[in-house]
Amino acid sequence: MKSVTILGATGSIGTSTLDLIEREPENFEVLALTANCDVEKLAAAAIRTNARRAVVAEESCLADLRAALAGTGIETAGGAKALCEAAAMGADVTMAAIVGCAGLEPVLAAIGQGGTIILANKEPLVSAGDVILAAAAASGATLLPADSEHNAIFQCFDSARPHRVRRIILTASGGPFRDKSLAEMREMTLEQAVAHPNWSMGAKISVDSATLMNKGLELIEAARLFPVANDQLEIIVHRQSVIHSMVEYVDGSVLAQLGPPDMRTPIAYCLAWPDRMAAPMAPLDFVGIGRLDFEAPDPVRFPALRLARSALEAGGARPAILNAANEVAVAAFLERRIGFLEIAAIVEDTLNGYDPAAPDSLEAVLAVDAEARRLASERVKDCVI
């Protein structure tokens, strides 16, 4: 039996993870569940799974959590320190699904305990890749990618012979605005931006998918996870989201991982690794799918790809600045304070206006993150609609 901690248990990834482990209670036991402030959903999940501990990031929600779990014997805690303590409980498997860079310190706390860390939140690896990889090397922790694209690469990549890989091809659905002109995109609403054509996801990642920043962040994440040169990483648009990514070898062979657009598939792979477990998705209907289409992404309509590629090539603090500015801009869009096209513009302005030294520690990464957020917030004020 594997012990599991889920950091971000009430979000899209967290609920998908719970769905899988609750189907096999004989194989998984829950140590800790965390959430930002959704007390009702967190308490219900903790009771269903008989979790040892439930934690809310917002300390103001702790009293409500204690009341909801009174008499259950489930430990409760609140605040940032409590999140890290839950992450460090020594679970066999930790699902890291806290949205954004807020998940960085809990992820590092989990890595410090060794075990298997499932990375579903790409932002910490983008912002602090060197720090995370060094921590994993020191503790012996295993990092498994839950992003469908990186999970696909992980399954296809010959890690024993990386020199035989010619290129990694990340696939993108193109998002809800893939056929819209720039003029049309300027008028797109929040509701349209979060209506992804293929995937069911949270609001932040849905907006990132609409701008294609999600794919840009995944580009940087792939560079951290797999030993290839930056110019061996490519992105193509694949509308059906059936092929999740591909690895091409020097002999011309291309290995692709296919599956339904359902995050439970890569999550199940990670939970059971190195084995496999049953998942509730229907088999792929190849006849029903009928065709698979591919096209190049448009860097003019989707400048986030250019910004991410540039940040990857420059290295240093650039990926952390990119991520922080994007988080601020997306949050402003979700609050209807800026328009859709302003997201990438704010990110670019922040990158152009801030060029610190490369961070070499967690504290340095957090300092870069904080300053980039401050600058991006100032730019949001300048373009509020």
JSON list of C-alpha atoms in Angstrom, two decimals, residues 97-309:
[
{"chain": "A", "resi": 97, "resn": "ALA", "atom": "CA", "xyz": [-1.00, 20.37, -7.50]},
{"chain": "A", "resi": 98, "resn": "ILE", "atom": "CA", "xyz": [-1.00, 23.81, -5.88]},
{"chain": "A", "resi": 99, "resn": "VAL", "atom": "CA", "xyz": [-1.56, 26.36, -8.64]},
{"chain": "A", "resi": 100, "resn": "GLY", "atom": "CA", "xyz": [1.25, 28.78, -9.36]},
{"chain": "A", "resi": 101, "resn": "CYS", "atom": "CA", "xyz": [4.49, 29.57, -7.57]},
{"chain": "A", "resi": 102, "resn": "ALA", "atom": "CA", "xyz": [2.67, 29.29, -4.23]},
{"chain": "A", "resi": 103, "resn": "GLY", "atom": "CA", "xyz": [3.44, 25.59, -4.51]},
{"chain": "A", "resi": 104, "resn": "LEU", "atom": "CA", "xyz": [7.22, 26.07, -4.58]},
{"chain": "A", "resi": 105, "resn": "GLU", "atom": "CA", "xyz": [8.03, 25.81, -0.86]},
{"chain": "A", "resi": 106, "resn": "PRO", "atom": "CA", "xyz": [5.67, 22.88, -0.16]},
{"chain": "A", "resi": 107, "resn": "VAL", "atom": "CA", "xyz": [7.13, 21.04, -3.16]},
{"chain": "A", "resi": 108, "resn": "LEU", "atom": "CA", "xyz": [10.64, 21.53, -1.82]},
{"chain": "A", "resi": 109, "resn": "ALA", "atom": "CA", "xyz": [9.51, 20.33, 1.61]},
{"chain": "A", "resi": 110, "resn": "ALA", "atom": "CA", "xyz": [8.15, 17.15, 0.03]},
{"chain": "A", "resi": 111, "resn": "ILE", "atom": "CA", "xyz": [11.27, 16.64, -2.06]},
{"chain": "A", "resi": 112, "resn": "GLY", "atom": "CA", "xyz": [13.38, 16.90, 1.07]},
{"chain": "A", "resi": 113, "resn": "GLN", "atom": "CA", "xyz": [11.72, 13.74, 2.40]},
{"chain": "A", "resi": 114, "resn": "GLY", "atom": "CA", "xyz": [12.56, 11.67, -0.67]},
{"chain": "A", "resi": 115, "resn": "GLY", "atom": "CA", "xyz": [9.84, 9.46, -2.11]},
{"chain": "A", "resi": 116, "resn": "THR", "atom": "CA", "xyz": [7.97, 10.11, -5.34]},
{"chain": "A", "resi": 117, "resn": "ILE", "atom": "CA", "xyz": [6.84, 13.65, -6.16]},
{"chain": "A", "resi": 118, "resn": "ILE", "atom": "CA", "xyz": [4.23, 14.01, -8.90]},
{"chain": "A", "resi": 119, "resn": "LEU", "atom": "CA", "xyz": [4.66, 17.45, -10.44]},
{"chain": "A", "resi": 120, "resn": "ALA", "atom": "CA", "xyz": [1.32, 18.76, -11.68]},
{"chain": "A", "resi": 121, "resn": "ASN", "atom": "CA", "xyz": [2.12, 22.41, -11.03]},
{"chain": "A", "resi": 122, "resn": "LYS", "atom": "CA", "xyz": [4.65, 23.42, -13.67]},
{"chain": "A", "resi": 123, "resn": "GLU", "atom": "CA", "xyz": [5.32, 26.89, -12.28]},
{"chain": "A", "resi": 124, "resn": "PRO", "atom": "CA", "xyz": [7.81, 25.89, -9.52]},
{"chain": "A", "resi": 125, "resn": "LEU", "atom": "CA", "xyz": [9.92, 23.93, -12.00]},
{"chain": "A", "resi": 126, "resn": "VAL", "atom": "CA", "xyz": [9.84, 26.86, -14.42]},
{"chain": "A", "resi": 127, "resn": "SER", "atom": "CA", "xyz": [10.78, 29.44, -11.79]},
{"chain": "A", "resi": 128, "resn": "ALA", "atom": "CA", "xyz": [13.17, 27.38, -9.68]},
{"chain": "A", "resi": 129, "resn": "GLY", "atom": "CA", "xyz": [14.20, 24.44, -11.83]},
{"chain": "A", "resi": 130, "resn": "ASP", "atom": "CA", "xyz": [17.82, 24.36, -10.71]},
{"chain": "A", "resi": 131, "resn": "VAL", "atom": "CA", "xyz": [16.83, 24.54, -7.03]},
{"chain": "A", "resi": 132, "resn": "ILE", "atom": "CA", "xyz": [14.25, 21.77, -7.36]},
{"chain": "A", "resi": 133, "resn": "LEU", "atom": "CA", "xyz": [16.49, 19.45, -9.36]},
{"chain": "A", "resi": 134, "resn": "ALA", "atom": "CA", "xyz": [19.36, 19.95, -6.92]},
{"chain": "A", "resi": 135, "resn": "ALA", "atom": "CA", "xyz": [17.07, 19.20, -3.98]},
{"chain": "A", "resi": 136, "resn": "ALA", "atom": "CA", "xyz": [15.81, 16.02, -5.65]},
{"chain": "A", "resi": 137, "resn": "ALA", "atom": "CA", "xyz": [19.36, 14.88, -6.36]},
{"chain": "A", "resi": 138, "resn": "ALA", "atom": "CA", "xyz": [20.32, 15.48, -2.73]},
{"chain": "A", "resi": 139, "resn": "SER", "atom": "CA", "xyz": [17.35, 13.63, -1.21]},
{"chain": "A", "resi": 140, "resn": "GLY", "atom": "CA", "xyz": [17.00, 10.89, -3.80]},
{"chain": "A", "resi": 141, "resn": "ALA", "atom": "CA", "xyz": [13.42, 11.91, -4.56]},
{"chain": "A", "resi": 142, "resn": "THR", "atom": "CA", "xyz": [11.88, 10.76, -7.84]},
{"chain": "A", "resi": 143, "resn": "LEU", "atom": "CA", "xyz": [10.16, 13.48, -9.88]},
{"chain": "A", "resi": 144, "resn": "LEU", "atom": "CA", "xyz": [7.33, 12.31, -12.13]},
{"chain": "A", "resi": 145, "resn": "PRO", "atom": "CA", "xyz": [5.56, 14.74, -14.49]},
{"chain": "A", "resi": 146, "resn": "ALA", "atom": "CA", "xyz": [1.76, 14.72, -14.41]},
{"chain": "A", "resi": 147, "resn": "ASP", "atom": "CA", "xyz": [1.31, 17.25, -17.21]},
{"chain": "A", "resi": 148, "resn": "SER", "atom": "CA", "xyz": [-0.09, 15.16, -20.04]},
{"chain": "A", "resi": 149, "resn": "GLU", "atom": "CA", "xyz": [2.64, 16.34, -22.42]},
{"chain": "A", "resi": 150, "resn": "HIS", "atom": "CA", "xyz": [5.60, 15.66, -20.14]},
{"chain": "A", "resi": 151, "resn": "ASN", "atom": "CA", "xyz": [4.07, 12.43, -18.95]},
{"chain": "A", "resi": 152, "resn": "ALA", "atom": "CA", "xyz": [3.83, 11.38, -22.60]},
{"chain": "A", "resi": 153, "resn": "ILE", "atom": "CA", "xyz": [7.48, 12.30, -23.17]},
{"chain": "A", "resi": 154, "resn": "PHE", "atom": "CA", "xyz": [8.48, 10.44, -20.02]},
{"chain": "A", "resi": 155, "resn": "GLN", "atom": "CA", "xyz": [6.84, 7.30, -21.37]},
{"chain": "A", "resi": 156, "resn": "CYS", "atom": "CA", "xyz": [8.49, 7.63, -24.81]},
{"chain": "A", "resi": 157, "resn": "PHE", "atom": "CA", "xyz": [11.92, 9.00, -23.89]},
{"chain": "A", "resi": 158, "resn": "ASP", "atom": "CA", "xyz": [14.89, 6.63, -23.78]},
{"chain": "A", "resi": 159, "resn": "SER", "atom": "CA", "xyz": [16.51, 8.03, -20.64]},
{"chain": "A", "resi": 160, "resn": "ALA", "atom": "CA", "xyz": [19.36, 5.50, -20.84]},
{"chain": "A", "resi": 161, "resn": "ARG", "atom": "CA", "xyz": [20.35, 6.73, -24.31]},
{"chain": "A", "resi": 162, "resn": "PRO", "atom": "CA", "xyz": [19.30, 10.39, -24.60]},
{"chain": "A", "resi": 163, "resn": "HIS", "atom": "CA", "xyz": [21.94, 10.99, -27.29]},
{"chain": "A", "resi": 164, "resn": "ARG", "atom": "CA", "xyz": [19.75, 8.96, -29.65]},
{"chain": "A", "resi": 165, "resn": "VAL", "atom": "CA", "xyz": [16.90, 11.47, -29.39]},
{"chain": "A", "resi": 166, "resn": "ARG", "atom": "CA", "xyz": [16.65, 13.91, -32.29]},
{"chain": "A", "resi": 167, "resn": "ARG", "atom": "CA", "xyz": [13.82, 16.07, -30.96]},
{"chain": "A", "resi": 168, "resn": "ILE", "atom": "CA", "xyz": [10.91, 16.28, -28.54]},
{"chain": "A", "resi": 169, "resn": "ILE", "atom": "CA", "xyz": [7.61, 17.46, -29.99]},
{"chain": "A", "resi": 170, "resn": "LEU", "atom": "CA", "xyz": [5.13, 19.02, -27.57]},
{"chain": "A", "resi": 171, "resn": "THR", "atom": "CA", "xyz": [1.56, 19.08, -28.84]},
{"chain": "A", "resi": 172, "resn": "ALA", "atom": "CA", "xyz": [-0.89, 21.91, -28.18]},
{"chain": "A", "resi": 173, "resn": "SER", "atom": "CA", "xyz": [-4.62, 21.93, -28.83]},
{"chain": "A", "resi": 174, "resn": "GLY", "atom": "CA", "xyz": [-4.34, 25.57, -29.87]},
{"chain": "A", "resi": 175, "resn": "GLY", "atom": "CA", "xyz": [-6.87, 26.61, -27.24]},
{"chain": "A", "resi": 176, "resn": "PRO", "atom": "CA", "xyz": [-10.31, 28.15, -27.73]},
{"chain": "A", "resi": 177, "resn": "PHE", "atom": "CA", "xyz": [-8.98, 31.03, -29.87]},
{"chain": "A", "resi": 178, "resn": "ARG", "atom": "CA", "xyz": [-6.90, 29.02, -32.33]},
{"chain": "A", "resi": 179, "resn": "ASP", "atom": "CA", "xyz": [-9.05, 30.19, -35.27]},
{"chain": "A", "resi": 180, "resn": "LYS", "atom": "CA", "xyz": [-9.59, 33.78, -34.08]},
{"chain": "A", "resi": 181, "resn": "SER", "atom": "CA", "xyz": [-7.92, 36.83, -35.59]},
{"chain": "A", "resi": 182, "resn": "LEU", "atom": "CA", "xyz": [-6.08, 39.32, -33.41]},
{"chain": "A", "resi": 183, "resn": "ALA", "atom": "CA", "xyz": [-9.00, 41.72, -33.77]},
{"chain": "A", "resi": 184, "resn": "GLU", "atom": "CA", "xyz": [-11.41, 39.03, -32.61]},
{"chain": "A", "resi": 185, "resn": "MET", "atom": "CA", "xyz": [-9.14, 38.01, -29.74]},
{"chain": "A", "resi": 186, "resn": "ARG", "atom": "CA", "xyz": [-9.14, 41.58, -28.47]},
{"chain": "A", "resi": 187, "resn": "GLU", "atom": "CA", "xyz": [-12.86, 41.24, -27.78]},
{"chain": "A", "resi": 188, "resn": "MET", "atom": "CA", "xyz": [-12.76, 37.78, -26.20]},
{"chain": "A", "resi": 189, "resn": "THR", "atom": "CA", "xyz": [-14.37, 37.49, -22.77]},
{"chain": "A", "resi": 190, "resn": "LEU", "atom": "CA", "xyz": [-13.34, 35.61, -19.66]},
{"chain": "A", "resi": 191, "resn": "GLU", "atom": "CA", "xyz": [-16.07, 33.05, -20.27]},
{"chain": "A", "resi": 192, "resn": "GLN", "atom": "CA", "xyz": [-14.79, 32.40, -23.79]},
{"chain": "A", "resi": 193, "resn": "ALA", "atom": "CA", "xyz": [-11.18, 32.13, -22.62]},
{"chain": "A", "resi": 194, "resn": "VAL", "atom": "CA", "xyz": [-11.88, 29.43, -20.03]},
{"chain": "A", "resi": 195, "resn": "ALA", "atom": "CA", "xyz": [-14.03, 27.34, -22.40]},
{"chain": "A", "resi": 196, "resn": "HIS", "atom": "CA", "xyz": [-11.32, 24.94, -23.54]},
{"chain": "A", "resi": 197, "resn": "PRO", "atom": "CA", "xyz": [-12.32, 22.86, -26.58]},
{"chain": "A", "resi": 198, "resn": "ASN", "atom": "CA", "xyz": [-10.89, 19.56, -25.29]},
{"chain": "A", "resi": 199, "resn": "TRP", "atom": "CA", "xyz": [-9.87, 19.62, -21.63]},
{"chain": "A", "resi": 200, "resn": "SER", "atom": "CA", "xyz": [-11.67, 20.26, -18.35]},
{"chain": "A", "resi": 201, "resn": "MET", "atom": "CA", "xyz": [-9.28, 22.38, -16.26]},
{"chain": "A", "resi": 202, "resn": "GLY", "atom": "CA", "xyz": [-9.10, 25.12, -13.66]},
{"chain": "A", "resi": 203, "resn": "ALA", "atom": "CA", "xyz": [-9.51, 28.78, -14.58]},
{"chain": "A", "resi": 204, "resn": "LYS", "atom": "CA", "xyz": [-5.83, 29.80, -14.48]},
{"chain": "A", "resi": 205, "resn": "ILE", "atom": "CA", "xyz": [-4.54, 26.98, -16.67]},
{"chain": "A", "resi": 206, "resn": "SER", "atom": "CA", "xyz": [-7.50, 27.44, -19.03]},
{"chain": "A", "resi": 207, "resn": "VAL", "atom": "CA", "xyz": [-6.51, 31.06, -19.62]},
{"chain": "A", "resi": 208, "resn": "ASP", "atom": "CA", "xyz": [-2.88, 29.97, -20.05]},
{"chain": "A", "resi": 209, "resn": "SER", "atom": "CA", "xyz": [-4.09, 27.53, -22.69]},
{"chain": "A", "resi": 210, "resn": "ALA", "atom": "CA", "xyz": [-5.96, 30.30, -24.47]},
{"chain": "A", "resi": 211, "resn": "THR", "atom": "CA", "xyz": [-2.84, 32.50, -24.65]},
{"chain": "A", "resi": 212, "resn": "LEU", "atom": "CA", "xyz": [-0.63, 29.43, -25.30]},
{"chain": "A", "resi": 213, "resn": "MET", "atom": "CA", "xyz": [1.49, 30.51, -22.34]},
{"chain": "A", "resi": 214, "resn": "ASN", "atom": "CA", "xyz": [0.72, 27.09, -20.92]},
{"chain": "A", "resi": 215, "resn": "LYS", "atom": "CA", "xyz": [2.65, 25.58, -23.81]},
{"chain": "A", "resi": 216, "resn": "GLY", "atom": "CA", "xyz": [5.43, 28.09, -23.32]},
{"chain": "A", "resi": 217, "resn": "LEU", "atom": "CA", "xyz": [5.77, 27.11, -19.67]},
{"chain": "A", "resi": 218, "resn": "GLU", "atom": "CA", "xyz": [5.72, 23.46, -20.73]},
{"chain": "A", "resi": 219, "resn": "LEU", "atom": "CA", "xyz": [8.57, 24.17, -23.14]},
{"chain": "A", "resi": 220, "resn": "ILE", "atom": "CA", "xyz": [10.69, 25.40, -20.24]},
{"chain": "A", "resi": 221, "resn": "GLU", "atom": "CA", "xyz": [9.55, 22.52, -18.04]},
{"chain": "A", "resi": 222, "resn": "ALA", "atom": "CA", "xyz": [10.58, 20.01, -20.71]},
{"chain": "A", "resi": 223, "resn": "ALA", "atom": "CA", "xyz": [14.03, 21.59, -20.87]},
{"chain": "A", "resi": 224, "resn": "ARG", "atom": "CA", "xyz": [14.35, 21.07, -17.11]},
{"chain": "A", "resi": 225, "resn": "LEU", "atom": "CA", "xyz": [13.12, 17.48, -17.11]},
{"chain": "A", "resi": 226, "resn": "PHE", "atom": "CA", "xyz": [14.79, 15.95, -20.14]},
{"chain": "A", "resi": 227, "resn": "PRO", "atom": "CA", "xyz": [18.48, 16.05, -21.17]},
{"chain": "A", "resi": 228, "resn": "VAL", "atom": "CA", "xyz": [18.15, 17.64, -24.60]},
{"chain": "A", "resi": 229, "resn": "ALA", "atom": "CA", "xyz": [19.28, 20.95, -26.07]},
{"chain": "A", "resi": 230, "resn": "ASN", "atom": "CA", "xyz": [16.78, 23.80, -26.28]},
{"chain": "A", "resi": 231, "resn": "ASP", "atom": "CA", "xyz": [16.72, 23.60, -30.08]},
{"chain": "A", "resi": 232, "resn": "GLN", "atom": "CA", "xyz": [15.57, 19.98, -29.84]},
{"chain": "A", "resi": 233, "resn": "LEU", "atom": "CA", "xyz": [12.25, 21.10, -28.34]},
{"chain": "A", "resi": 234, "resn": "GLU", "atom": "CA", "xyz": [9.41, 21.92, -30.73]},
{"chain": "A", "resi": 235, "resn": "ILE", "atom": "CA", "xyz": [5.72, 22.80, -30.41]},
{"chain": "A", "resi": 236, "resn": "ILE", "atom": "CA", "xyz": [3.00, 21.90, -32.90]},
{"chain": "A", "resi": 237, "resn": "VAL", "atom": "CA", "xyz": [-0.75, 22.41, -32.78]},
{"chain": "A", "resi": 238, "resn": "HIS", "atom": "CA", "xyz": [-2.73, 19.18, -32.70]},
{"chain": "A", "resi": 239, "resn": "ARG", "atom": "CA", "xyz": [-6.42, 20.02, -32.44]},
{"chain": "A", "resi": 240, "resn": "GLN", "atom": "CA", "xyz": [-7.74, 16.66, -31.31]},
{"chain": "A", "resi": 241, "resn": "SER", "atom": "CA", "xyz": [-5.52, 16.40, -28.18]},
{"chain": "A", "resi": 242, "resn": "VAL", "atom": "CA", "xyz": [-5.17, 12.67, -28.77]},
{"chain": "A", "resi": 243, "resn": "ILE", "atom": "CA", "xyz": [-1.39, 12.61, -29.22]},
{"chain": "A", "resi": 244, "resn": "HIS", "atom": "CA", "xyz": [-0.04, 14.17, -26.04]},
{"chain": "A", "resi": 245, "resn": "SER", "atom": "CA", "xyz": [3.56, 14.49, -27.21]},
{"chain": "A", "resi": 246, "resn": "MET", "atom": "CA", "xyz": [6.15, 12.71, -29.33]},
{"chain": "A", "resi": 247, "resn": "VAL", "atom": "CA", "xyz": [9.83, 11.79, -29.24]},
{"chain": "A", "resi": 248, "resn": "GLU", "atom": "CA", "xyz": [11.73, 11.47, -32.53]},
{"chain": "A", "resi": 249, "resn": "TYR", "atom": "CA", "xyz": [14.92, 9.40, -32.65]},
{"chain": "A", "resi": 250, "resn": "VAL", "atom": "CA", "xyz": [17.96, 9.73, -34.89]},
{"chain": "A", "resi": 251, "resn": "ASP", "atom": "CA", "xyz": [16.85, 6.81, -37.06]},
{"chain": "A", "resi": 252, "resn": "GLY", "atom": "CA", "xyz": [13.63, 8.63, -37.97]},
{"chain": "A", "resi": 253, "resn": "SER", "atom": "CA", "xyz": [11.39, 6.64, -35.64]},
{"chain": "A", "resi": 254, "resn": "VAL", "atom": "CA", "xyz": [8.79, 8.68, -33.76]},
{"chain": "A", "resi": 255, "resn": "LEU", "atom": "CA", "xyz": [7.24, 7.38, -30.55]},
{"chain": "A", "resi": 256, "resn": "ALA", "atom": "CA", "xyz": [3.96, 9.00, -29.54]},
{"chain": "A", "resi": 257, "resn": "GLN", "atom": "CA", "xyz": [1.75, 8.55, -26.49]},
{"chain": "A", "resi": 258, "resn": "LEU", "atom": "CA", "xyz": [-1.97, 8.66, -27.26]},
{"chain": "A", "resi": 259, "resn": "GLY", "atom": "CA", "xyz": [-4.91, 8.79, -24.92]},
{"chain": "A", "resi": 260, "resn": "PRO", "atom": "CA", "xyz": [-8.18, 10.57, -24.19]},
{"chain": "A", "resi": 261, "resn": "PRO", "atom": "CA", "xyz": [-7.97, 14.22, -23.08]},
{"chain": "A", "resi": 262, "resn": "ASP", "atom": "CA", "xyz": [-8.48, 13.29, -19.44]},
{"chain": "A", "resi": 263, "resn": "MET", "atom": "CA", "xyz": [-5.93, 14.12, -16.75]},
{"chain": "A", "resi": 264, "resn": "ARG", "atom": "CA", "xyz": [-6.72, 10.93, -14.89]},
{"chain": "A", "resi": 265, "resn": "THR", "atom": "CA", "xyz": [-4.64, 9.01, -17.45]},
{"chain": "A", "resi": 266, "resn": "PRO", "atom": "CA", "xyz": [-1.26, 10.65, -16.66]},
{"chain": "A", "resi": 267, "resn": "ILE", "atom": "CA", "xyz": [-2.17, 10.88, -12.97]},
{"chain": "A", "resi": 268, "resn": "ALA", "atom": "CA", "xyz": [-2.91, 7.15, -12.86]},
{"chain": "A", "resi": 269, "resn": "TYR", "atom": "CA", "xyz": [0.41, 6.46, -14.56]},
{"chain": "A", "resi": 270, "resn": "CYS", "atom": "CA", "xyz": [2.25, 8.46, -11.90]},
{"chain": "A", "resi": 271, "resn": "LEU", "atom": "CA", "xyz": [0.33, 7.02, -8.94]},
{"chain": "A", "resi": 272, "resn": "ALA", "atom": "CA", "xyz": [1.06, 3.45, -10.00]},
{"chain": "A", "resi": 273, "resn": "TRP", "atom": "CA", "xyz": [4.59, 3.99, -11.36]},
{"chain": "A", "resi": 274, "resn": "PRO", "atom": "CA", "xyz": [6.56, 1.85, -12.12]},
{"chain": "A", "resi": 275, "resn": "ASP", "atom": "CA", "xyz": [3.45, -0.34, -12.39]},
{"chain": "A", "resi": 276, "resn": "ARG", "atom": "CA", "xyz": [0.14, 0.61, -14.00]},
{"chain": "A", "resi": 277, "resn": "MET", "atom": "CA", "xyz": [-3.38, 0.82, -12.60]},
{"chain": "A", "resi": 278, "resn": "ALA", "atom": "CA", "xyz": [-6.85, 0.70, -14.10]},
{"chain": "A", "resi": 279, "resn": "ALA", "atom": "CA", "xyz": [-8.45, 4.05, -14.88]},
{"chain": "A", "resi": 280, "resn": "PRO", "atom": "CA", "xyz": [-12.14, 4.69, -15.65]},
{"chain": "A", "resi": 281, "resn": "MET", "atom": "CA", "xyz": [-11.77, 6.25, -19.11]},
{"chain": "A", "resi": 282, "resn": "ALA", "atom": "CA", "xyz": [-13.33, 4.60, -22.14]},
{"chain": "A", "resi": 283, "resn": "PRO", "atom": "CA", "xyz": [-10.90, 3.15, -24.72]},
{"chain": "A", "resi": 284, "resn": "LEU", "atom": "CA", "xyz": [-9.89, 5.43, -27.57]},
{"chain": "A", "resi": 285, "resn": "ASP", "atom": "CA", "xyz": [-12.31, 5.17, -30.48]},
{"chain": "A", "resi": 286, "resn": "PHE", "atom": "CA", "xyz": [-9.88, 5.47, -33.39]},
{"chain": "A", "resi": 287, "resn": "VAL", "atom": "CA", "xyz": [-12.59, 5.12, -36.02]},
{"chain": "A", "resi": 288, "resn": "GLY", "atom": "CA", "xyz": [-14.64, 7.80, -34.31]},
{"chain": "A", "resi": 289, "resn": "ILE", "atom": "CA", "xyz": [-11.62, 10.10, -34.12]},
{"chain": "A", "resi": 290, "resn": "GLY", "atom": "CA", "xyz": [-11.07, 9.53, -37.82]},
{"chain": "A", "resi": 291, "resn": "ARG", "atom": "CA", "xyz": [-8.16, 11.90, -38.38]},
{"chain": "A", "resi": 292, "resn": "LEU", "atom": "CA", "xyz": [-5.30, 13.63, -36.61]},
{"chain": "A", "resi": 293, "resn": "ASP", "atom": "CA", "xyz": [-4.40, 17.16, -37.68]},
{"chain": "A", "resi": 294, "resn": "PHE", "atom": "CA", "xyz": [-1.18, 19.12, -37.16]},
{"chain": "A", "resi": 295, "resn": "GLU", "atom": "CA", "xyz": [-0.20, 22.73, -37.86]},
{"chain": "A", "resi": 296, "resn": "ALA", "atom": "CA", "xyz": [2.41, 25.25, -36.80]},
{"chain": "A", "resi": 297, "resn": "PRO", "atom": "CA", "xyz": [1.47, 27.69, -34.03]},
{"chain": "A", "resi": 298, "resn": "ASP", "atom": "CA", "xyz": [1.14, 31.36, -34.98]},
{"chain": "A", "resi": 299, "resn": "PRO", "atom": "CA", "xyz": [3.69, 33.43, -33.00]},
{"chain": "A", "resi": 300, "resn": "VAL", "atom": "CA", "xyz": [2.03, 36.69, -34.04]},
{"chain": "A", "resi": 301, "resn": "ARG", "atom": "CA", "xyz": [-1.37, 35.87, -32.57]},
{"chain": "A", "resi": 302, "resn": "PHE", "atom": "CA", "xyz": [0.20, 34.00, -29.65]},
{"chain": "A", "resi": 303, "resn": "PRO", "atom": "CA", "xyz": [3.27, 35.99, -28.54]},
{"chain": "A", "resi": 304, "resn": "ALA", "atom": "CA", "xyz": [3.48, 34.01, -25.28]},
{"chain": "A", "resi": 305, "resn": "LEU", "atom": "CA", "xyz": [5.32, 31.29, -27.21]},
{"chain": "A", "resi": 306, "resn": "ARG", "atom": "CA", "xyz": [7.98, 33.76, -28.32]},
{"chain": "A", "resi": 307, "resn": "LEU", "atom": "CA", "xyz": [8.32, 35.15, -24.80]},
{"chain": "A", "resi": 308, "resn": "ALA", "atom": "CA", "xyz": [8.71, 31.69, -23.29]},
{"chain": "A", "resi": 309, "resn": "ARG", "atom": "CA", "xyz": [11.25, 30.59, -25.89]}
]
